[in-house]
Short mmCIF file of C-alpha atoms in Angstrom, two decimals:
data_model
loop_
_atom_site.label_atom_id
_atom_site.label_comp_id
_atom_site.label_asym_id
_atom_site.label_seq_id
_atom_site.Cartn_x
_atom_site.Cartn_y
_atom_site.Cartn_z
CA MET A 1 81.39 17.87 -13.71
CA GLU A 2 78.99 15.17 -12.62
CA HIS A 3 77.28 13.29 -15.79
CA GLY A 4 73.51 14.44 -16.34
CA ARG A 5 74.17 17.83 -14.64
CA SER A 6 74.59 21.27 -16.16
CA SER A 7 76.33 24.47 -15.27
CA ILE A 8 74.34 27.39 -14.33
CA GLY A 9 75.28 29.25 -17.04
CA ASP A 10 73.40 26.63 -19.57
CA LEU A 11 70.32 27.32 -17.76
CA GLU A 12 67.32 29.17 -18.93
CA PHE A 13 65.28 31.62 -16.55
CA PRO A 14 62.63 31.61 -14.74
CA LEU A 15 63.23 27.81 -13.52
CA THR A 16 60.65 25.72 -11.65
CA ARG A 17 61.97 23.96 -8.64
CA SER A 18 61.81 20.35 -10.53
CA GLU A 19 63.84 21.86 -13.30
CA LEU A 20 66.48 23.31 -10.83
CA VAL A 21 66.79 20.26 -8.83
CA ARG A 22 66.83 18.20 -11.77
CA ARG A 23 69.68 20.21 -13.63
CA ILE A 24 71.73 21.17 -10.57
CA GLY A 25 70.64 19.00 -7.71
CA SER A 26 72.52 16.39 -5.52
CA PRO A 27 71.57 12.93 -6.19
CA LEU A 28 69.87 13.02 -2.61
CA GLN A 29 68.00 16.02 -3.62
CA ARG A 30 66.47 14.28 -6.96
CA ARG A 31 65.64 11.24 -4.80
CA ARG A 32 63.53 13.10 -2.16
CA PHE A 33 61.79 15.23 -4.96
CA ARG A 34 60.92 11.72 -6.77
CA ARG A 35 59.66 10.33 -3.32
CA THR A 36 57.46 14.01 -2.98
CA ARG A 37 56.12 13.93 -6.23
CA ALA A 38 54.96 10.40 -6.11
CA THR A 39 53.57 10.63 -2.88
CA ALA A 40 51.25 13.99 -4.26
CA VAL A 41 50.49 11.67 -7.20
CA LEU A 42 49.46 8.80 -5.30
CA SER A 43 47.53 10.83 -3.00
CA THR A 44 45.73 12.61 -5.94
CA VAL A 45 45.00 9.24 -7.14
CA VAL A 46 43.54 7.91 -3.71
CA ALA A 47 41.23 10.88 -3.26
CA LEU A 48 40.23 10.50 -6.80
CA VAL A 49 38.89 7.04 -6.36
CA ALA A 50 37.54 7.70 -2.86
CA ALA A 51 35.64 10.64 -4.45
CA VAL A 52 34.10 7.95 -7.23
CA VAL A 53 33.54 5.60 -4.48
CA GLY A 54 31.71 7.78 -2.21
CA GLY A 55 29.71 9.05 -5.26
CA VAL A 56 28.65 5.71 -6.23
CA PHE A 57 27.84 4.44 -2.84
CA GLY A 58 27.03 7.71 -1.11
CA TRP A 59 25.28 9.87 -3.47
CA PRO A 60 21.97 7.85 -3.33
CA HIS A 61 21.80 8.56 0.46
CA LEU A 62 22.64 12.18 0.24
CA VAL A 63 19.99 13.11 -2.63
CA CYS A 64 16.97 11.32 -0.76
CA GLY A 65 17.35 12.37 3.07
CA THR A 66 17.61 10.65 6.27
CA GLY A 67 17.04 6.71 6.52
CA LEU A 68 16.27 6.82 2.49
CA GLN A 69 18.16 5.82 -0.49
CA GLN A 70 18.04 6.24 -4.32
CA ILE A 71 17.14 3.03 -6.12
CA GLU A 72 16.12 3.50 -9.69
CA GLY A 73 15.49 6.65 -9.37
CA GLU A 74 13.33 6.92 -6.31
CA CYS A 75 14.03 7.48 -2.75
CA VAL A 76 13.37 4.35 -0.85
CA GLY A 77 13.74 3.08 2.67
CA VAL A 78 11.89 3.98 6.20
CA ASN A 79 11.70 7.97 6.70
CA ASP A 80 9.82 9.87 9.76
CA GLY A 81 8.20 12.28 7.53
CA SER A 82 11.08 14.85 7.00
CA TYR A 83 11.03 13.56 3.27
CA SER A 84 7.74 14.14 1.31
CA PHE A 85 8.61 11.20 -1.45
CA GLU A 86 6.36 13.46 -3.77
CA ALA A 87 5.77 17.21 -3.87
CA ASP A 88 1.84 16.75 -3.72
CA LEU A 89 2.52 14.63 -0.22
CA ALA A 90 4.38 17.18 1.19
CA TRP A 91 1.40 18.99 3.27
CA LEU A 92 0.60 15.49 4.80
CA THR A 93 4.00 14.41 5.42
CA SER A 94 5.02 17.65 7.35
CA ARG A 95 2.18 16.85 9.57
CA ILE A 96 3.24 13.48 10.19
CA HIS A 97 6.92 14.87 11.12
CA ASP A 98 5.45 17.33 13.55
CA MET A 99 3.16 14.71 15.34
CA ASN A 100 6.60 12.47 15.31
CA THR A 101 8.66 15.28 16.91
CA GLU A 102 6.08 16.05 19.44
CA VAL A 103 5.69 12.28 20.27
CA GLU A 104 9.37 11.76 20.87
CA GLU A 105 9.54 15.14 22.77
CA LEU A 106 6.68 14.32 25.09
CA ALA A 107 8.19 10.84 25.76
CA ALA A 108 11.36 12.28 26.60
CA SER A 109 9.88 14.71 29.18
CA ARG A 110 6.99 13.27 30.65
CA ASP A 111 7.26 10.33 33.32
CA GLY A 112 5.26 7.42 32.39
CA VAL A 113 4.58 8.35 29.05
CA GLU A 114 5.72 5.91 26.75
CA ALA A 115 5.95 6.14 22.87
CA PHE A 116 5.93 3.25 20.26
CA ARG A 117 6.50 3.38 16.25
CA ILE A 118 3.94 2.14 13.88
CA VAL A 119 5.38 1.88 10.11
CA MET A 120 3.16 2.11 6.93
CA MET A 121 4.68 0.31 4.12
CA THR A 122 3.36 1.00 0.57
CA SER A 123 4.57 2.68 -2.75
CA PHE A 124 4.59 6.72 -2.46
CA SER A 125 5.16 7.20 -6.56
CA LEU A 126 2.28 9.59 -7.40
CA ASP A 127 3.31 9.40 -11.06
CA GLY A 128 1.14 6.89 -12.05
CA SER A 129 4.06 4.47 -12.33
CA ALA A 130 2.95 2.61 -9.21
CA ASP A 131 -0.22 -0.06 -9.14
CA LEU A 132 -1.84 2.01 -7.18
CA SER A 133 -3.56 5.66 -7.97
CA GLU A 134 -2.47 8.98 -6.44
CA GLU A 135 -5.80 9.37 -4.99
CA GLN A 136 -5.36 6.00 -3.45
CA ILE A 137 -1.98 6.67 -1.97
CA VAL A 138 -2.93 9.80 -0.36
CA ARG A 139 -6.04 8.95 0.95
CA ALA A 140 -4.46 5.91 2.63
CA VAL A 141 -1.79 7.99 4.20
CA GLU A 142 -4.41 10.43 5.47
CA GLY A 143 -6.56 7.66 7.06
CA THR A 144 -3.30 6.23 8.81
CA TYR A 145 -2.21 9.30 10.04
CA VAL A 146 -5.73 10.49 11.28
CA ALA A 147 -6.19 7.20 13.13
CA LEU A 148 -2.98 7.71 15.52
CA MET A 149 -3.68 11.57 15.72
CA ARG A 150 -7.02 10.09 17.50
CA GLN A 151 -4.94 7.23 19.59
CA ASN A 152 -2.70 10.09 20.62
CA GLY A 153 -5.20 12.77 21.71
CA PHE A 154 -4.36 15.29 19.27
CA ALA A 155 -6.90 15.33 16.78
CA GLU A 156 -9.18 17.29 18.76
CA THR A 157 -6.61 20.04 19.59
CA GLY A 158 -3.91 20.09 17.18
CA SER A 159 -1.19 19.47 19.73
CA GLY A 160 -0.77 16.81 22.41
CA VAL A 161 0.84 19.04 24.91
CA GLU A 162 -2.33 19.40 26.67
CA VAL A 163 -3.60 16.12 26.50
CA VAL A 164 -1.01 13.76 27.33
CA ALA A 165 -0.76 13.07 30.73
CA GLU A 166 1.43 10.69 32.85
CA GLY A 167 0.93 7.09 31.98
CA SER A 168 -0.05 7.65 28.54
CA ARG A 169 0.73 5.53 25.40
CA ILE A 170 1.52 7.65 22.33
CA PHE A 171 2.53 6.55 18.69
CA GLN A 172 5.11 7.81 16.07
CA LEU A 173 4.18 7.05 12.06
CA TYR A 174 6.88 6.16 10.20
CA LEU A 175 6.71 5.68 6.13
CA ALA A 176 8.41 3.04 4.31
CA ASN A 177 8.77 3.62 0.42
CA GLU A 178 8.91 0.04 -1.18
CA GLY A 179 9.19 1.94 -4.47
CA SER A 180 6.71 2.20 -7.84
CA VAL A 181 7.89 -1.48 -8.60
CA GLN A 182 8.59 -2.66 -5.13
CA GLN A 183 12.57 -2.39 -6.16
CA GLY A 184 13.30 -1.21 -2.21
CA THR A 185 11.92 -3.75 -0.72
CA ASP A 186 15.15 -5.49 0.57
CA ALA A 187 16.23 -1.62 2.16
CA VAL A 188 12.91 -1.26 3.89
CA VAL A 189 13.31 -4.94 5.50
CA ASP A 190 16.60 -4.02 6.61
CA ASP A 191 15.81 -0.66 7.98
CA LEU A 192 12.63 -2.40 9.70
CA ALA A 193 14.84 -5.09 11.53
CA SER A 194 17.01 -2.26 12.88
CA MET A 195 13.84 -0.25 14.52
CA VAL A 196 13.00 -3.16 16.95
CA ASP A 197 15.68 -1.93 19.54
CA ASP A 198 15.41 1.93 19.04
CA ASP A 199 14.53 4.09 22.25
CA ILE A 200 10.82 4.20 20.48
CA PRO A 201 10.67 0.88 19.10
CA LEU A 202 9.23 -0.60 16.08
CA SER A 203 5.76 -2.32 17.07
CA VAL A 204 3.82 -3.17 14.17
CA VAL A 205 4.00 -2.81 10.41
CA ILE A 206 1.17 -1.83 8.13
CA GLY A 207 1.16 -2.60 4.40
CA GLN A 208 1.74 -3.91 1.88
CA SER A 209 -0.10 -1.82 -0.86
CA SER A 210 0.01 -4.00 -3.73
CA THR A 211 -0.22 -8.10 -3.82
CA THR A 212 2.78 -9.68 -5.87
CA THR A 213 5.42 -12.55 -5.15
CA GLU A 214 7.63 -9.61 -3.89
CA THR A 215 4.96 -8.97 -1.25
CA GLU A 216 4.52 -12.45 -0.13
CA GLU A 217 8.50 -12.70 0.31
CA VAL A 218 8.46 -9.43 2.57
CA ALA A 219 5.57 -10.96 4.86
CA ARG A 220 7.48 -13.90 5.03
CA GLU A 221 10.80 -11.96 5.71
CA LEU A 222 9.38 -10.20 8.51
CA SER A 223 7.40 -13.16 10.12
CA GLU A 224 10.88 -14.47 10.38
CA LEU A 225 12.17 -11.46 11.86
CA ARG A 226 9.16 -11.72 14.62
CA ILE A 227 7.77 -8.41 13.23
CA PRO A 228 4.19 -8.57 12.95
CA MET A 229 2.02 -6.84 10.30
CA VAL A 230 -1.32 -5.54 9.49
CA ALA A 231 -2.07 -5.92 6.00
CA GLY A 232 -3.63 -2.80 4.25
CA SER A 233 -4.86 -3.12 0.64
CA SER A 234 -3.34 -6.43 0.07
CA THR A 235 -6.08 -8.76 -0.46
CA SER A 236 -4.91 -12.08 -1.66
CA THR A 237 -5.62 -14.92 0.64
CA THR A 238 -1.97 -15.81 0.11
CA ILE A 239 -0.80 -13.66 2.44
CA ASN A 240 -2.15 -14.68 5.72
CA ASN A 241 -1.12 -15.92 9.22
CA VAL A 242 -0.51 -19.68 8.16
CA HIS A 243 1.91 -18.73 5.55
CA SER A 244 3.57 -15.66 7.44
CA PRO A 245 2.91 -16.14 11.35
CA GLY A 246 2.17 -12.63 12.67
CA LEU A 247 -0.06 -11.28 9.84
CA ILE A 248 -3.25 -9.83 10.35
CA ARG A 249 -5.62 -7.90 7.65
CA ALA A 250 -7.64 -5.02 7.87
CA ALA A 251 -9.45 -4.89 4.34
CA PRO A 252 -11.47 -8.05 3.08
CA ASP A 253 -9.47 -10.89 1.55
CA ASN A 254 -10.36 -12.14 -2.17
CA GLU A 255 -12.41 -14.55 -0.49
CA ASP A 256 -14.57 -12.47 1.42
CA PHE A 257 -15.39 -10.78 -1.82
CA ALA A 258 -16.09 -14.02 -3.56
CA ALA A 259 -17.92 -15.11 -0.88
CA ALA A 260 -20.40 -11.62 -0.84
CA LEU A 261 -20.95 -11.78 -4.54
CA ARG A 262 -22.08 -15.61 -4.20
CA ASP A 263 -24.22 -14.52 -1.42
CA HIS A 264 -25.82 -11.59 -3.78
CA LEU A 265 -26.35 -14.14 -6.79
CA ASP A 266 -27.93 -16.56 -4.41
CA ARG A 267 -30.21 -14.19 -2.93
CA ARG A 268 -31.26 -13.15 -6.49
CA VAL A 269 -32.16 -16.52 -7.20
CA GLU A 270 -34.18 -16.87 -4.18
CA SER A 271 -36.13 -13.90 -5.00
CA GLY A 272 -37.25 -15.40 -8.37
CA GLN A 273 -34.76 -13.69 -10.63
CA GLU A 274 -33.18 -15.69 -13.30
CA PRO A 275 -29.70 -17.10 -12.51
CA ALA A 276 -26.36 -15.23 -13.78
CA ARG A 277 -24.63 -17.19 -16.37
CA GLY A 278 -21.02 -15.38 -16.65
CA LEU A 279 -17.69 -16.35 -18.06
CA LEU A 280 -14.44 -15.57 -16.27
CA LEU A 281 -11.95 -13.39 -17.41
CA ALA A 282 -8.70 -13.65 -15.51
CA ASP A 283 -5.79 -12.05 -15.55
CA GLU A 284 -2.72 -14.48 -15.80
CA ASN A 285 0.28 -12.44 -14.90
CA GLY A 286 2.28 -14.81 -13.26
CA ALA A 287 4.05 -11.62 -11.10
CA ASP A 288 0.35 -10.65 -9.69
CA THR A 289 -0.77 -12.50 -6.96
CA PHE A 290 -3.45 -10.87 -6.42
CA SER A 291 -5.32 -11.29 -9.65
CA LEU A 292 -4.45 -15.25 -9.76
CA ASP A 293 -5.79 -15.69 -6.13
CA LEU A 294 -8.74 -13.78 -7.11
CA ALA A 295 -9.66 -15.96 -10.04
CA ASP A 296 -9.15 -19.01 -7.95
CA GLN A 297 -11.59 -17.69 -5.40
CA PHE A 298 -14.45 -16.62 -8.13
CA ARG A 299 -13.83 -20.36 -9.59
CA ARG A 300 -14.49 -21.98 -6.26
CA TYR A 301 -17.16 -19.71 -5.13
CA LEU A 302 -19.14 -18.53 -7.92
CA ASP A 303 -19.06 -21.84 -9.95
CA PRO A 304 -22.84 -22.19 -9.88
CA TYR A 305 -22.85 -19.05 -12.18
CA LEU A 306 -19.89 -19.68 -14.11
CA VAL A 307 -19.98 -20.91 -17.98
CA GLN A 308 -17.26 -23.36 -18.74
CA ASN A 309 -15.41 -21.49 -20.97
CA SER A 310 -13.16 -18.39 -19.74
CA LEU A 311 -10.87 -15.91 -21.13
CA THR A 312 -7.46 -14.96 -20.01
CA PHE A 313 -5.26 -11.65 -20.65
CA GLN A 314 -1.75 -10.39 -19.48
CA GLY A 315 -2.51 -7.70 -16.92
CA SER A 316 -0.16 -4.54 -16.28
CA ALA A 317 0.61 -5.16 -12.92
CA GLY A 318 4.13 -4.66 -11.91
CA SER A 319 4.98 -2.96 -15.36
CA GLU A 320 4.38 0.43 -14.85
CA ASN A 321 1.04 -0.06 -15.96
CA THR A 322 1.81 -0.78 -19.52
CA ALA A 323 -1.51 -0.82 -21.83
CA VAL A 324 -3.45 -3.83 -22.14
CA TYR A 325 -5.67 -4.32 -25.00
CA PHE A 326 -9.04 -6.14 -24.73
CA ASP A 327 -10.91 -5.42 -28.27
CA HIS A 328 -10.27 -8.99 -29.46
CA ILE A 329 -12.13 -10.47 -25.74
CA ALA A 330 -14.85 -7.56 -26.40
CA ASN A 331 -15.61 -9.27 -29.70
CA GLU A 332 -15.45 -12.67 -28.08
CA ILE A 333 -17.84 -12.21 -25.47
CA CYS A 334 -20.32 -10.42 -27.92
CA ALA A 335 -20.09 -13.34 -30.18
CA ASN A 336 -22.08 -15.17 -27.63
CA PRO A 337 -25.24 -13.89 -26.75
CA GLY A 338 -26.09 -16.41 -24.10
CA THR A 339 -23.26 -15.18 -21.80
CA ASP A 340 -25.30 -12.34 -19.96
CA ALA A 341 -22.22 -11.84 -17.24
CA VAL A 342 -18.41 -11.40 -16.97
CA PHE A 343 -16.60 -12.18 -13.75
CA PHE A 344 -13.48 -9.90 -14.00
CA ALA A 345 -10.47 -11.56 -11.99
CA GLY A 346 -8.07 -8.55 -12.41
CA ARG A 347 -7.03 -5.25 -11.13
CA PHE A 348 -8.99 -1.77 -11.16
CA SER A 349 -6.85 -0.30 -13.98
CA ASP A 350 -7.39 -3.22 -16.25
CA LEU A 351 -10.70 -3.11 -15.53
CA GLY A 352 -11.44 0.54 -16.72
CA THR A 353 -9.67 -0.77 -20.17
CA PHE A 354 -11.92 -3.83 -20.46
CA LEU A 355 -15.31 -1.71 -19.84
CA ARG A 356 -14.00 0.79 -22.63
CA SER A 357 -13.33 -1.83 -25.19
CA LEU A 358 -17.28 -3.56 -23.96
CA GLU A 359 -18.52 0.29 -24.52
CA LEU A 360 -17.31 0.51 -27.78
CA ARG A 361 -18.39 -2.90 -28.91
CA GLY A 362 -22.13 -2.08 -27.38
CA CYS A 363 -23.17 -5.70 -27.10
CA ARG A 364 -25.81 -7.04 -25.14
CA ALA A 365 -27.12 -10.50 -23.87
CA GLU A 366 -29.57 -12.40 -25.40
CA SER A 367 -32.42 -11.00 -23.45
CA GLY A 368 -31.52 -7.61 -24.80
CA VAL A 369 -30.06 -6.39 -21.51
CA PRO A 370 -26.61 -4.67 -20.78
CA ILE A 371 -23.91 -7.39 -19.99
CA THR A 372 -23.33 -7.61 -16.19
CA VAL A 373 -19.61 -7.04 -14.98
CA TYR A 374 -18.79 -8.57 -11.49
CA SER A 375 -15.54 -7.26 -10.11
CA ILE A 376 -14.24 -6.36 -6.47
CA GLU A 377 -12.53 -3.08 -5.00
CA LEU A 378 -11.91 -1.42 -1.85
CA GLY A 379 -14.15 1.56 -2.99
CA LEU A 380 -15.86 2.94 -5.85
CA LEU A 381 -13.99 1.75 -9.22
CA PRO A 382 -13.59 4.97 -11.33
CA ASP A 383 -16.81 3.75 -13.67
CA MET A 384 -18.67 3.20 -10.70
CA ILE A 385 -17.90 7.00 -9.22
CA ARG A 386 -19.36 8.70 -12.01
CA SER A 387 -22.80 7.16 -11.11
CA TYR A 388 -22.89 8.83 -7.86
CA SER A 389 -23.38 12.64 -7.40
CA GLY A 390 -22.11 13.64 -3.30
CA THR A 391 -23.58 10.93 -1.38
CA GLU A 392 -26.82 10.56 -3.73
CA CYS A 393 -26.78 7.27 -6.40
CA GLU A 394 -28.36 8.94 -9.52
CA PRO A 395 -29.12 6.22 -12.50
CA ALA A 396 -26.86 6.66 -15.69
CA ASP A 397 -28.47 8.52 -18.47
CA ASP A 398 -29.35 6.83 -21.78
CA ASP A 399 -26.31 8.32 -23.64
CA SER A 400 -23.93 7.08 -20.78
CA ALA A 401 -21.74 3.48 -20.62
CA GLY A 402 -24.48 2.16 -18.37
CA GLU A 403 -26.55 1.35 -21.55
CA HIS A 404 -23.69 -0.56 -23.03
CA TYR A 405 -22.76 -2.42 -19.79
CA ARG A 406 -23.59 -2.98 -15.88
CA LEU A 407 -21.07 -2.56 -13.75
CA VAL A 408 -21.57 -4.62 -9.91
CA GLN A 409 -18.93 -4.53 -7.37
CA ALA A 410 -18.16 -6.13 -4.10
CA SER A 411 -16.96 -3.35 -2.20
CA ALA A 412 -15.54 -2.25 1.65
CA PHE A 413 -17.40 1.17 1.37
CA ASP A 414 -20.54 2.45 0.62
CA PRO A 415 -20.84 5.97 -0.13
CA SER A 416 -24.45 5.83 1.36
CA TRP A 417 -23.02 5.58 4.62
CA LEU A 418 -22.10 9.23 4.29
CA GLU A 419 -25.84 10.25 4.05
CA GLU A 420 -26.75 11.83 7.24
CA GLY A 421 -29.28 9.61 9.16
CA ALA A 422 -28.44 6.57 6.67
CA TRP A 423 -27.22 3.29 8.61
CA SER A 424 -23.48 2.82 8.30
CA PRO A 425 -21.42 0.63 10.62
CA GLU A 426 -20.80 1.42 14.24
CA GLY A 427 -17.77 3.97 14.45
CA PHE A 428 -18.19 5.31 10.69
CA ASP A 429 -19.45 8.84 11.99
CA ASP A 430 -16.48 9.08 14.08
CA TYR A 431 -14.22 7.96 11.65
CA GLU A 432 -15.68 10.37 9.03
CA ALA A 433 -15.71 13.10 11.77
CA ALA A 434 -12.10 12.54 12.62
CA VAL A 435 -10.83 12.43 9.04
CA THR A 436 -12.95 16.17 7.91
CA THR A 437 -11.61 17.48 10.97
CA THR A 438 -8.17 16.46 11.67
CA VAL A 439 -6.81 17.53 8.13
CA ARG A 440 -9.11 20.00 7.50
CA GLY A 441 -7.57 23.59 5.87
CA GLU A 442 -5.80 21.96 3.37
CA THR A 443 -6.70 22.21 -0.56
CA GLU A 444 -5.43 18.78 -1.01
CA SER A 445 -7.57 17.20 1.88
CA THR A 446 -10.47 15.39 2.42
CA SER A 447 -13.29 17.64 2.13
CA VAL A 448 -16.06 16.49 0.07
CA PRO A 449 -17.94 13.01 0.01
CA GLU A 450 -15.97 12.11 -2.95
CA ASP A 451 -12.62 12.23 -1.22
CA PHE A 452 -14.27 8.88 0.69
CA TYR A 453 -15.11 7.01 -2.57
CA SER A 454 -11.56 4.99 -3.12
CA GLY A 455 -12.25 3.35 0.48
CA TYR A 456 -8.77 3.60 0.93
CA SER A 457 -8.88 6.17 3.86
CA LEU A 458 -11.36 3.81 5.88
CA ILE A 459 -9.08 0.59 5.31
CA TYR A 460 -6.14 2.34 6.66
CA TYR A 461 -7.73 4.09 9.32
CA ASP A 462 -8.87 0.57 10.31
CA ALA A 463 -5.46 -0.95 10.02
CA ALA A 464 -3.84 1.86 12.13
CA THR A 465 -6.29 1.48 14.66
CA ILE A 466 -5.81 -2.24 14.74
CA ALA A 467 -2.35 -1.63 14.89
CA ALA A 468 -2.46 0.73 17.75
CA ARG A 469 -4.59 -2.04 19.75
CA ALA A 470 -2.56 -4.81 19.20
CA THR A 471 0.71 -2.99 20.49
CA LEU A 472 -0.63 -2.13 23.63
CA LEU A 473 -1.54 -5.59 24.13
CA GLY A 474 1.63 -6.50 23.28
CA PHE A 475 3.39 -3.69 25.59
CA GLU A 476 0.86 -4.52 28.53
CA ALA A 477 2.39 -8.45 28.37
CA SER A 478 5.86 -7.84 27.41
CA ASP A 479 6.90 -11.63 27.24
CA GLU A 480 9.22 -11.02 24.66
CA SER A 481 12.77 -9.48 24.30
CA THR A 482 11.53 -7.05 22.00
CA LEU A 483 8.26 -4.95 21.77
CA ALA A 484 7.54 -6.39 18.19
CA ALA A 485 8.12 -10.12 19.17
CA SER A 486 5.66 -9.20 21.93
CA VAL A 487 2.68 -7.80 19.69
CA ARG A 488 3.09 -10.75 17.40
CA ASN A 489 2.25 -12.83 20.03
CA HIS A 490 -1.10 -10.99 20.96
CA LEU A 491 -2.64 -10.21 17.55
CA PHE A 492 -5.46 -12.92 18.40
CA ARG A 493 -6.15 -10.68 21.65
CA VAL A 494 -7.51 -8.32 19.26
CA THR A 495 -11.43 -8.55 19.41
CA ARG A 496 -14.24 -6.58 19.28
CA GLU A 497 -12.05 -3.81 18.32
CA PRO A 498 -13.82 -0.64 17.02
CA THR A 499 -13.09 0.66 13.81
CA GLY A 500 -14.75 3.18 11.33
CA SER A 501 -15.98 -0.33 9.43
CA GLY A 502 -17.47 -1.72 12.84
CA HIS A 503 -16.42 -4.12 15.43
CA LEU A 504 -13.97 -6.34 14.06
CA ASP A 505 -12.63 -9.67 15.54
CA TYR A 506 -9.68 -11.49 14.75
CA LEU A 507 -9.72 -15.52 15.48
CA GLU A 508 -6.52 -17.84 14.74
CA GLU A 509 -8.69 -20.40 12.79
CA LEU A 510 -9.65 -17.55 10.40
CA GLU A 511 -6.11 -17.20 9.21
CA GLY A 512 -5.75 -13.56 10.07
CA ARG A 513 -8.76 -12.29 8.21
CA GLY A 514 -11.13 -10.02 10.35
CA ALA A 515 -14.56 -11.13 11.17
CA GLY A 516 -18.09 -8.24 11.47
CA ARG A 517 -16.52 -6.15 8.25
CA HIS A 518 -19.32 -5.17 6.07
CA ILE A 519 -19.28 -5.89 2.25
CA PRO A 520 -21.71 -3.82 0.41
CA ILE A 521 -22.44 -4.74 -3.12
CA LEU A 522 -23.05 -1.63 -5.34
CA SER A 523 -23.96 -1.34 -8.82
CA SER A 524 -23.45 1.43 -11.67
CA ASP A 525 -27.13 1.55 -12.58
CA CYS A 526 -27.59 2.17 -8.54
CA SER A 527 -29.46 -0.67 -7.70
CA VAL A 528 -27.63 -1.00 -4.34
CA ASP A 529 -28.08 -4.58 -2.19
CA ALA A 530 -29.11 -3.09 0.62
CA ASP A 531 -28.15 -5.70 3.01
CA PRO A 532 -24.44 -5.81 2.82
CA PHE A 533 -23.07 -9.27 3.59
CA ARG A 534 -20.84 -9.54 6.63
CA THR A 535 -18.06 -11.27 7.11
CA PRO A 536 -18.44 -14.51 9.33
CA ASP A 537 -16.89 -15.88 12.36
CA VAL A 538 -16.41 -19.06 11.38
CA PRO A 539 -14.48 -20.81 8.06
CA TYR A 540 -16.38 -20.61 4.88
CA ASP A 541 -16.42 -24.10 4.43
CA GLU A 542 -18.88 -24.45 7.34
CA LEU A 543 -21.23 -21.95 5.28
CA TYR A 544 -20.67 -23.53 1.65
CA PRO A 545 -20.42 -27.40 2.00
CA ASP A 546 -20.39 -27.01 -1.76
CA LEU A 547 -16.96 -25.60 -2.16
CA ALA A 548 -14.67 -27.64 -4.10
CA ASP A 549 -11.23 -28.56 -1.72
#
């Protein structure tokens, strides 16, 4: 008998096929079996490796939906509204998805109908980890959506079928989530670059929301890709058409706000009041371009009212709103009774913490009046809102924070504009009616005056209106290989554009900022400045020759 083989009588039953081949099979049979087994093992290993690799690289896309991927626990990228990002946004993103679907169907089925895509880029994190609040994010999306519904002619009917005719120009709105700490910006930029040649082409990006070093980098990258931007709530002057050609802004920038406060303080002195004497309290967070730039603008414009010493703190921007403590700063301010004002160059979330520290300390200026804190925000700051009831400004009670400090802010929105018969910028009433009409019927939607107070609905409504106008001008010219590049060439043809904030002009010498926007000065004790500052159509150096270079 051949060595290594057993007789049948030596075998124990039942036998497996592998044991039978090993014990009594021929060498050829054994070799074939070993090859078959090795192939099976190799196939299994390959399948397992593929599953692992697919899980690592494919899973982030599978859990998020069309056009999105998961990075650091959040779904980032560009989406058509079919994914809501947050449950509290589902009612609004579903409406956006319906609008986008209808625009696509109309463009495909009706002769001469041209469709364009506008993308809104921001953080869609409503859990408090972003630099914007849930209220600000929701209202920003709402304002953008309403503006494009109006542009499409859908707002009055809720449907475009009856109103869109041959030769119409209609818009889709896509949402780009950059993540709560902007971790998804690279993915978003890649997605945007791929959209310029789509059947419905990308024309303009609205964004971003928070001004950081990352925001500046994204603006430069989109500029290099020849994709135009309308800056939304990014107010740093470092984001401009010089550093990033192809960018204009909807909101006032930090220079506008600083100039408005300078105008307000100058007029107080001209009326015979004592000039304010205040120190600068500045955020020195190196990643927070907004605060660093605001401090620079305050130093430049408010120099006549600044005392020599200034104080600094490390703000929370970009750190998921880590708590900042101001107790030692409040003590230092209170130790100098000759200081009657503080000019706060930081974010609204840190301002709230500072005001609480100042309130607990309860100090006053040498004259015995509360210390005045000057700041800026697009809408009413949280500590300002409680001074207003509906659209009526009510002085603070003796027991409230108004006894410990007075808050004065430059804003892009005044709650008095909501009052029936009161003065408001041209176009504001149409904006208010469009918002309340288009999104009515949802408990989360704008329904009471306080829902307008953040100012984000107004600013993003304006941004979308400007973006749509620029798109039409670029399409009309069609002087580049892509619509986006053509739009980029014609941003400064947007002049006297009717928005919710009045007629805005864009002039190249203003580096992308809008002229004609009103900046009211609001106060927590209801002494509202009745004559709001209006952004000029000339460079500020021509108005303030004393400004330092």
